[in-house]
CSV table of C-alpha atoms in Angstrom, one decimal:
chain,number,residue,atom,x,y,z
A,9,MET,CA,-79.3,-68.8,7.4
A,10,LYS,CA,-76.7,-71.4,8.3
A,11,LYS,CA,-73.2,-70.0,8.7
A,12,ILE,CA,-70.4,-70.9,6.3
A,13,LYS,CA,-67.9,-72.9,8.3
A,14,ILE,CA,-64.2,-72.5,7.5
A,15,LEU,CA,-61.3,-74.6,8.9
A,16,SER,CA,-57.9,-72.9,8.5
A,17,ILE,CA,-54.6,-74.7,9.2
A,18,ASP,CA,-51.2,-73.0,9.6
A,19,SER,CA,-47.8,-73.9,8.2
A,20,GLY,CA,-45.2,-75.5,10.4
A,21,GLY,CA,-43.5,-78.6,8.8
A,22,ILE,CA,-43.4,-81.6,11.1
A,23,LYS,CA,-45.3,-79.5,13.7
A,24,GLY,CA,-48.3,-80.3,11.5
A,25,LEU,CA,-48.6,-83.3,13.8
A,26,ILE,CA,-50.2,-80.9,16.4
A,27,PRO,CA,-53.2,-79.8,14.3
A,28,ALA,CA,-53.5,-83.3,13.0
A,29,ILE,CA,-54.0,-84.6,16.6
A,30,LEU,CA,-56.3,-81.7,17.6
A,31,LEU,CA,-58.5,-82.2,14.5
A,32,ASN,CA,-58.6,-85.9,15.0
A,33,TYR,CA,-60.0,-85.2,18.5
A,34,ILE,CA,-62.6,-82.9,17.1
A,35,GLU,CA,-63.6,-85.4,14.5
A,36,GLU,CA,-64.0,-88.1,17.1
A,37,LEU,CA,-66.2,-85.7,19.2
A,38,LEU,CA,-68.3,-85.0,16.1
A,39,GLN,CA,-68.7,-88.7,15.5
A,40,GLN,CA,-69.8,-89.3,19.1
A,41,LYS,CA,-72.3,-86.3,19.2
A,42,THR,CA,-73.9,-87.3,15.9
A,43,ASN,CA,-73.8,-91.0,16.6
A,44,ASN,CA,-72.1,-91.5,13.3
A,45,PRO,CA,-68.8,-93.3,13.4
A,46,ASP,CA,-68.3,-92.7,9.7
A,47,ALA,CA,-68.5,-88.9,10.0
A,48,THR,CA,-65.4,-86.9,8.9
A,49,LEU,CA,-64.3,-83.3,9.1
A,50,SER,CA,-65.4,-82.7,5.5
A,51,ASP,CA,-69.0,-83.4,6.5
A,52,PHE,CA,-69.1,-80.3,8.7
A,53,PHE,CA,-66.9,-77.7,7.0
A,54,ASP,CA,-67.8,-75.8,3.9
A,55,MET,CA,-64.1,-74.9,3.3
A,56,ILE,CA,-60.8,-76.2,4.5
A,57,ALA,CA,-57.8,-73.9,3.9
A,58,GLY,CA,-54.1,-74.4,4.5
A,59,THR,CA,-50.6,-73.3,4.0
A,60,SER,CA,-47.6,-75.6,3.7
A,61,THR,CA,-48.1,-78.5,6.2
A,62,GLY,CA,-51.6,-77.1,6.7
A,63,GLY,CA,-52.1,-77.2,2.9
A,64,ILE,CA,-51.2,-80.9,2.9
A,65,LEU,CA,-53.8,-81.5,5.7
A,66,ALA,CA,-56.5,-79.6,3.8
A,67,CYS,CA,-55.9,-81.7,0.7
A,68,PHE,CA,-55.7,-84.9,2.7
A,69,TYR,CA,-59.1,-84.3,4.5
A,70,LEU,CA,-60.9,-83.5,1.3
A,71,ILE,CA,-59.9,-86.4,-0.9
A,72,PRO,CA,-63.0,-88.3,-2.1
A,73,SER,CA,-63.4,-92.0,-2.1
A,74,ASN,CA,-65.3,-94.2,-4.5
A,75,ASN,CA,-68.4,-94.8,-2.4
A,76,GLU,CA,-71.6,-96.3,-3.7
A,77,ASN,CA,-73.7,-94.2,-1.2
A,78,GLY,CA,-72.3,-90.9,-2.5
A,79,PRO,CA,-69.2,-88.8,-2.0
A,80,LYS,CA,-67.3,-89.6,1.2
A,81,ALA,CA,-63.9,-88.7,2.5
A,82,LYS,CA,-61.2,-91.2,1.7
A,83,HIS,CA,-59.4,-90.6,5.0
A,84,PHE,CA,-60.3,-90.3,8.7
A,85,ALA,CA,-58.4,-87.6,10.6
A,86,LYS,CA,-56.5,-90.2,12.6
A,87,GLU,CA,-54.8,-91.3,9.3
A,88,ALA,CA,-53.2,-87.8,9.1
A,89,VAL,CA,-51.8,-88.3,12.6
A,90,ASN,CA,-50.2,-91.6,11.5
A,91,LEU,CA,-48.8,-89.9,8.4
A,92,TYR,CA,-46.9,-87.3,10.4
A,93,ALA,CA,-45.9,-89.6,13.3
A,94,GLU,CA,-44.8,-92.6,11.3
A,95,ARG,CA,-43.6,-91.1,8.0
A,96,GLY,CA,-42.1,-87.8,9.1
A,97,LYS,CA,-38.6,-89.2,9.1
A,98,ASP,CA,-39.0,-90.3,5.5
A,99,ILE,CA,-40.3,-86.9,4.5
A,100,PHE,CA,-37.4,-85.1,6.2
A,101,LYS,CA,-34.7,-87.5,5.0
A,102,PRO,CA,-31.4,-85.6,4.6
A,103,LYS,CA,-30.4,-85.3,1.0
A,104,ILE,CA,-26.9,-86.2,1.8
A,105,GLU,CA,-28.1,-89.5,3.3
A,106,THR,CA,-30.0,-90.4,0.2
A,107,SER,CA,-26.9,-89.6,-2.0
A,108,LEU,CA,-24.6,-91.6,0.3
A,109,ASN,CA,-26.8,-94.7,0.1
A,110,LYS,CA,-26.5,-94.6,-3.7
A,111,ILE,CA,-22.8,-93.9,-3.7
A,112,THR,CA,-21.9,-96.7,-1.4
A,113,ASN,CA,-24.1,-99.3,-3.0
A,114,PHE,CA,-21.1,-100.6,-5.0
A,115,PHE,CA,-19.6,-102.1,-1.9
A,116,SER,CA,-20.3,-105.9,-1.6
A,117,LYS,CA,-21.8,-107.4,1.5
A,118,ASP,CA,-18.5,-108.8,2.6
A,119,LYS,CA,-17.0,-105.3,2.7
A,120,GLU,CA,-19.5,-103.7,5.1
A,121,LYS,CA,-16.7,-102.5,7.3
A,122,GLU,CA,-15.0,-100.7,4.4
A,123,LYS,CA,-18.3,-99.3,3.3
A,124,GLY,CA,-19.0,-97.9,6.8
A,125,ILE,CA,-15.6,-96.2,7.0
A,126,PHE,CA,-15.9,-94.7,3.5
A,127,LYS,CA,-19.4,-93.5,4.2
A,128,ASN,CA,-18.4,-91.8,7.4
A,129,LYS,CA,-15.5,-90.0,5.8
A,130,LEU,CA,-17.6,-88.9,2.8
A,131,THR,CA,-20.3,-87.7,5.2
A,132,SER,CA,-17.9,-85.5,7.0
A,133,SER,CA,-16.5,-84.1,3.8
A,134,LEU,CA,-19.9,-83.4,2.2
A,135,ASN,CA,-21.9,-82.1,5.1
A,136,SER,CA,-20.5,-78.6,5.2
A,137,ALA,CA,-20.6,-78.1,1.4
A,138,ASN,CA,-24.1,-79.5,1.1
A,139,ASN,CA,-25.4,-77.2,3.8
A,140,LEU,CA,-24.2,-74.2,1.8
A,141,ILE,CA,-25.0,-75.0,-1.8
A,142,ALA,CA,-28.1,-77.2,-1.8
A,143,GLU,CA,-31.5,-77.6,-0.1
A,144,GLU,CA,-31.3,-79.8,2.9
A,145,TYR,CA,-33.8,-82.6,2.1
A,146,SER,CA,-34.5,-84.7,-0.9
A,147,GLU,CA,-37.9,-84.2,-2.5
A,148,VAL,CA,-37.9,-87.7,-4.0
A,149,GLU,CA,-39.2,-89.5,-0.9
A,150,PHE,CA,-41.6,-86.7,-0.1
A,151,GLU,CA,-43.2,-86.8,-3.5
A,152,LYS,CA,-43.4,-90.6,-3.3
A,153,ILE,CA,-45.3,-90.4,0.0
A,154,LEU,CA,-47.7,-87.7,-1.4
A,155,LYS,CA,-48.5,-89.9,-4.4
A,156,GLU,CA,-49.1,-92.9,-2.1
A,157,GLU,CA,-51.4,-91.0,0.2
A,158,MET,CA,-53.3,-88.8,-2.4
A,159,GLY,CA,-53.0,-90.8,-5.7
A,160,TYR,CA,-54.3,-88.8,-8.6
A,161,ALA,CA,-57.1,-87.0,-6.8
A,162,LYS,CA,-57.8,-83.6,-8.4
A,163,LEU,CA,-58.5,-80.2,-6.9
A,164,SER,CA,-61.7,-80.1,-8.9
A,165,GLU,CA,-62.9,-83.3,-7.2
A,166,THR,CA,-62.5,-82.3,-3.5
A,167,LEU,CA,-65.5,-82.9,-1.3
A,168,LYS,CA,-65.7,-79.3,-0.3
A,169,HIS,CA,-64.1,-76.0,-1.1
A,170,CYS,CA,-60.3,-76.6,-0.8
A,171,PHE,CA,-58.1,-73.5,-0.6
A,172,VAL,CA,-54.3,-73.8,-0.5
A,173,VAL,CA,-51.7,-71.1,-1.0
A,174,SER,CA,-48.2,-71.0,-2.6
A,175,TYR,CA,-45.9,-68.5,-4.3
A,176,ASN,CA,-44.8,-68.3,-7.9
A,177,ILE,CA,-41.1,-67.3,-8.2
A,178,SER,CA,-41.4,-66.6,-11.9
A,179,THR,CA,-44.3,-64.1,-11.7
A,180,CYS,CA,-43.5,-63.0,-8.1
A,181,LYS,CA,-47.2,-63.4,-7.2
A,182,PRO,CA,-49.1,-65.5,-4.6
A,183,VAL,CA,-50.9,-68.5,-6.1
A,184,MET,CA,-54.3,-69.5,-4.7
A,185,PHE,CA,-55.4,-73.1,-5.5
A,186,SER,CA,-59.2,-73.1,-5.2
A,187,THR,CA,-61.8,-75.8,-5.9
A,188,PRO,CA,-64.3,-73.5,-7.7
A,189,GLU,CA,-61.6,-72.2,-10.0
A,190,ALA,CA,-60.4,-75.7,-10.7
A,191,LYS,CA,-63.9,-76.8,-11.6
A,192,LYS,CA,-64.4,-73.8,-13.9
A,193,TYR,CA,-61.0,-73.8,-15.7
A,194,ILE,CA,-58.9,-76.8,-16.5
A,195,HIS,CA,-55.7,-74.8,-16.5
A,196,ARG,CA,-56.3,-74.1,-12.8
A,197,ASP,CA,-56.9,-77.8,-12.0
A,198,TYR,CA,-54.0,-79.7,-10.4
A,199,TYR,CA,-53.5,-83.0,-8.7
A,200,LEU,CA,-53.7,-82.6,-4.9
A,201,LYS,CA,-50.3,-84.3,-4.5
A,202,ASP,CA,-48.7,-81.6,-6.6
A,203,ILE,CA,-50.5,-78.8,-4.8
A,204,SER,CA,-49.3,-80.3,-1.5
A,205,ARG,CA,-45.7,-80.4,-2.8
A,206,ALA,CA,-45.9,-76.8,-4.0
A,207,THR,CA,-47.4,-75.3,-0.9
A,208,SER,CA,-44.7,-76.9,1.3
A,209,ALA,CA,-41.6,-76.3,-0.8
A,210,ALA,CA,-39.9,-74.3,1.9
A,211,PRO,CA,-36.7,-72.6,0.7
A,212,THR,CA,-33.5,-74.2,2.1
A,213,TYR,CA,-35.5,-77.2,3.1
A,214,PHE,CA,-36.8,-78.6,-0.2
A,215,LYS,CA,-36.2,-77.9,-3.9
A,216,LEU,CA,-38.8,-75.5,-5.4
A,217,ALA,CA,-41.7,-77.3,-7.0
A,218,ALA,CA,-42.4,-77.3,-10.8
A,219,ILE,CA,-46.0,-78.5,-11.2
A,220,SER,CA,-48.3,-78.7,-14.2
A,221,SER,CA,-52.0,-78.2,-14.4
A,222,LEU,CA,-54.2,-80.7,-16.2
A,223,ALA,CA,-54.0,-78.4,-19.2
A,224,GLY,CA,-50.2,-78.6,-19.1
A,225,ALA,CA,-49.4,-75.1,-17.8
A,226,THR,CA,-46.4,-75.2,-15.5
A,227,GLN,CA,-45.7,-73.1,-12.5
A,228,TYR,CA,-42.6,-72.8,-10.4
A,229,LEU,CA,-43.6,-72.5,-6.8
A,230,ILE,CA,-42.4,-72.3,-3.2
A,231,ASP,CA,-43.9,-72.5,0.3
A,232,GLY,CA,-47.0,-70.4,0.9
A,233,GLY,CA,-45.7,-69.6,4.3
A,234,ILE,CA,-43.6,-66.9,2.6
A,235,PHE,CA,-46.6,-64.7,2.8
A,236,ALA,CA,-49.4,-66.5,4.6
A,237,SER,CA,-48.2,-68.8,7.4
A,238,ASN,CA,-51.7,-68.3,8.9
A,239,PRO,CA,-54.1,-68.5,5.9
A,240,ALA,CA,-57.3,-67.6,7.9
A,241,LEU,CA,-57.6,-64.1,6.5
A,242,CYS,CA,-57.0,-65.3,2.9
A,243,ALA,CA,-59.7,-68.0,3.5
A,244,ILE,CA,-62.2,-65.4,4.7
A,245,VAL,CA,-61.7,-63.3,1.6
A,246,GLU,CA,-62.0,-66.4,-0.6
A,247,ALA,CA,-65.2,-67.4,1.2
A,248,ASN,CA,-66.6,-63.9,0.7
A,249,LYS,CA,-65.9,-64.2,-3.1
A,250,TYR,CA,-67.6,-67.5,-3.6
A,251,PHE,CA,-70.3,-67.7,-0.9
A,252,PHE,CA,-71.4,-64.1,-0.4
A,253,LYS,CA,-70.7,-62.2,-3.5
A,254,ASP,CA,-69.2,-59.2,-1.6
A,255,LYS,CA,-72.1,-58.9,0.8
A,256,ASN,CA,-71.5,-56.2,3.5
A,257,ASN,CA,-70.7,-57.5,7.0
A,258,PHE,CA,-70.2,-61.0,5.5
A,259,VAL,CA,-68.4,-62.3,8.7
A,260,ASP,CA,-71.8,-62.3,10.3
A,261,ASP,CA,-72.5,-65.4,8.3
A,262,MET,CA,-69.2,-67.1,9.0
A,263,PHE,CA,-67.7,-69.5,11.6
A,264,VAL,CA,-63.9,-69.8,11.5
A,265,LEU,CA,-61.8,-72.3,13.3
A,266,SER,CA,-58.1,-71.5,12.9
A,267,VAL,CA,-55.6,-74.1,14.0
A,268,GLY,CA,-51.9,-73.4,14.7
A,269,THR,CA,-48.8,-75.6,14.8
A,270,GLY,CA,-47.5,-74.6,18.2
A,271,ASN,CA,-46.7,-71.4,19.9
A,272,GLU,CA,-43.2,-70.6,21.1
A,273,LYS,CA,-41.0,-67.6,20.3
A,274,GLU,CA,-37.6,-68.4,18.9
A,275,GLU,CA,-35.3,-66.0,20.7
A,276,TYR,CA,-32.1,-64.6,19.1
A,277,ASP,CA,-29.2,-63.1,21.0
A,278,TYR,CA,-28.5,-59.5,19.9
A,279,LYS,CA,-24.8,-59.7,20.3
A,280,LYS,CA,-24.6,-62.7,18.0
A,281,ALA,CA,-27.3,-61.6,15.5
A,282,GLN,CA,-25.7,-58.2,14.9
A,283,ASN,CA,-22.8,-59.8,13.1
A,284,TRP,CA,-24.8,-62.4,11.1
A,285,GLY,CA,-24.4,-62.6,7.4
A,286,VAL,CA,-26.6,-64.2,4.7
A,287,ALA,CA,-25.9,-67.8,5.7
A,288,GLN,CA,-26.6,-67.2,9.4
A,289,TRP,CA,-29.9,-65.3,8.7
A,290,ALA,CA,-31.3,-67.8,6.3
A,291,ILE,CA,-33.2,-70.0,8.8
A,292,PRO,CA,-34.0,-67.3,11.5
A,293,VAL,CA,-35.6,-65.1,8.8
A,294,MET,CA,-37.9,-67.9,7.8
A,295,ASN,CA,-38.9,-68.5,11.4
A,296,ILE,CA,-39.4,-64.8,12.2
A,297,MET,CA,-41.5,-64.3,9.0
A,298,MET,CA,-43.7,-67.3,9.8
A,299,SER,CA,-44.2,-66.3,13.5
A,300,ALA,CA,-45.0,-62.7,12.7
A,301,SER,CA,-47.4,-63.6,9.9
A,302,VAL,CA,-49.3,-66.0,12.2
A,303,GLU,CA,-49.8,-63.5,14.9
A,304,ILE,CA,-50.7,-60.5,12.8
A,305,VAL,CA,-53.4,-62.5,10.9
A,306,ASP,CA,-54.9,-63.8,14.2
A,307,TYR,CA,-55.1,-60.1,15.4
A,308,GLN,CA,-56.7,-59.0,12.1
A,309,VAL,CA,-59.3,-61.7,12.1
A,310,LYS,CA,-60.2,-61.1,15.7
A,311,GLN,CA,-60.7,-57.4,15.0
A,312,LEU,CA,-62.7,-58.2,11.9
A,313,PHE,CA,-65.1,-60.4,13.8
A,314,ALA,CA,-65.3,-58.0,16.8
A,315,SER,CA,-66.3,-55.2,14.5
A,316,ALA,CA,-69.2,-57.3,13.3
A,317,ASN,CA,-70.1,-58.2,16.9
A,318,SER,CA,-69.4,-61.9,16.0
A,319,SER,CA,-66.3,-62.6,18.2
A,320,GLU,CA,-68.0,-65.8,19.4
A,321,ASN,CA,-67.8,-67.3,15.9
A,322,TYR,CA,-64.0,-67.1,15.6
A,323,PHE,CA,-61.8,-69.6,17.4
A,324,ARG,CA,-58.0,-69.9,17.4
A,325,MET,CA,-56.4,-73.1,18.7
A,326,GLU,CA,-52.6,-72.6,19.3
A,327,PRO,CA,-51.0,-75.0,21.8
A,328,ASP,CA,-47.7,-74.2,23.6
A,329,LEU,CA,-44.9,-76.3,22.2
A,330,CYS,CA,-43.8,-77.1,25.8
A,331,ASN,CA,-40.7,-79.4,25.3
A,332,ALA,CA,-41.1,-79.7,21.5
A,333,THR,CA,-38.8,-77.6,19.3
A,334,PHE,CA,-39.8,-74.8,17.0
A,335,GLU,CA,-37.9,-76.4,14.2
A,336,LEU,CA,-39.8,-77.4,11.1
A,337,ASP,CA,-37.8,-80.6,10.5
A,338,ASN,CA,-37.0,-82.2,13.9
A,339,THR,CA,-38.3,-85.7,13.4
A,340,SER,CA,-36.4,-87.3,16.3
A,341,ASP,CA,-38.4,-89.8,18.4
A,342,GLU,CA,-38.1,-87.5,21.3
A,343,ASN,CA,-39.5,-84.5,19.4
A,344,ILE,CA,-42.4,-86.5,17.9
A,345,LYS,CA,-43.3,-87.5,21.4
A,346,ASN,CA,-43.1,-83.9,22.6
A,347,LEU,CA,-45.3,-82.7,19.8
A,348,LYS,CA,-47.9,-85.3,20.7
A,349,ASP,CA,-47.7,-84.3,24.3
A,350,ALA,CA,-48.1,-80.6,23.4
A,351,ALA,CA,-51.3,-81.4,21.5
A,352,LEU,CA,-52.7,-83.7,24.2
A,353,ASN,CA,-51.9,-81.2,26.9
A,354,TYR,CA,-53.8,-78.5,25.0
A,355,ILE,CA,-56.8,-80.9,24.7
A,356,ALA,CA,-56.7,-81.7,28.4
A,357,GLN,CA,-56.5,-78.0,29.4
A,358,ASN,CA,-59.1,-76.8,27.0
A,359,ALA,CA,-61.7,-79.5,27.0
A,360,GLU,CA,-64.6,-77.0,27.6
A,361,LYS,CA,-63.4,-74.7,24.8
A,362,ILE,CA,-63.1,-77.6,22.3
A,363,ASP,CA,-66.5,-78.9,23.3
A,364,GLU,CA,-67.9,-75.4,22.7
A,365,ILE,CA,-66.3,-75.4,19.2
A,366,VAL,CA,-67.8,-78.8,18.4
A,367,GLU,CA,-71.3,-77.6,19.5
A,368,LYS,CA,-71.1,-74.5,17.3
A,369,ILE,CA,-70.0,-76.6,14.3
A,370,LEU,CA,-73.1,-78.8,14.8
A,371,VAL,CA,-75.5,-76.0,15.5
A,372,LEU,CA,-74.5,-73.0,13.3
């Protein structure tokens, strides 16, 4: 029996550039080894799961194209690299910058100097207030990009089993977007662009997402990283439900590749942290929750496969961030370069391991 192959991708904001580069490298190796330049990740995995930025990638890789020769992926993995590297700044465009551009539009071209002075003063006045009472980034450009990249592709149409997580603030329950469920029930079918928006609606960064199914049912959702920054364990349970029907020792029949968005502990000084209030803890709590969730799931999955004597069928790829920052929203040219370097350094240092992963994908 061939093993069910699962690709799982972590959350991490702009750090999604790291798994995008790693998976592009794997796709290129698969193309070389199969002598098929048109091969894509969707040809080799039975399920692609993701949270937040990983959820965006999962949806992106599984969008079908209109192909006369049968279903085929619309995008190659290299296009995801371009999405993060070239459009990251547009996704993380400060809300205050968007507002200022609108406010200062009434200045005529011959008053550019006055416009600049006014904008600088207004920026100074609004920055502190905006940081306290509103999310940091505008969702408008983000949603525009998702629509451009994904169009109106539906969850029910994905090439393989797509599995993406989010969290409903109205019901206080996790939400699992799943292709089989979408095919079965129209009220669980959504546009991929909307699922991508929901799974990545990180509190304090973006406004929560209000998305409607194709049946018109609306959910109010936030980032899936709240409870599953590393969705690998959720994906394994999902696979058991749909592929194995609760078969005992089901991990015997699985291959799991889990891809992280960069490993680096964000350290906090005790003397400073002991006096923090709500505002100071907002971002650190998010970072701590995400980091802890990633590590505990990796541990649990390792133990699960080890207990079934199948440790060789679970791989975790987690590069060190090196000079890149842990921040989810740092889209400076320097940090984009550092994120690329982190991924490329990992590839260079783990060439044999990656080759082993590719061989297993092809053989199992």
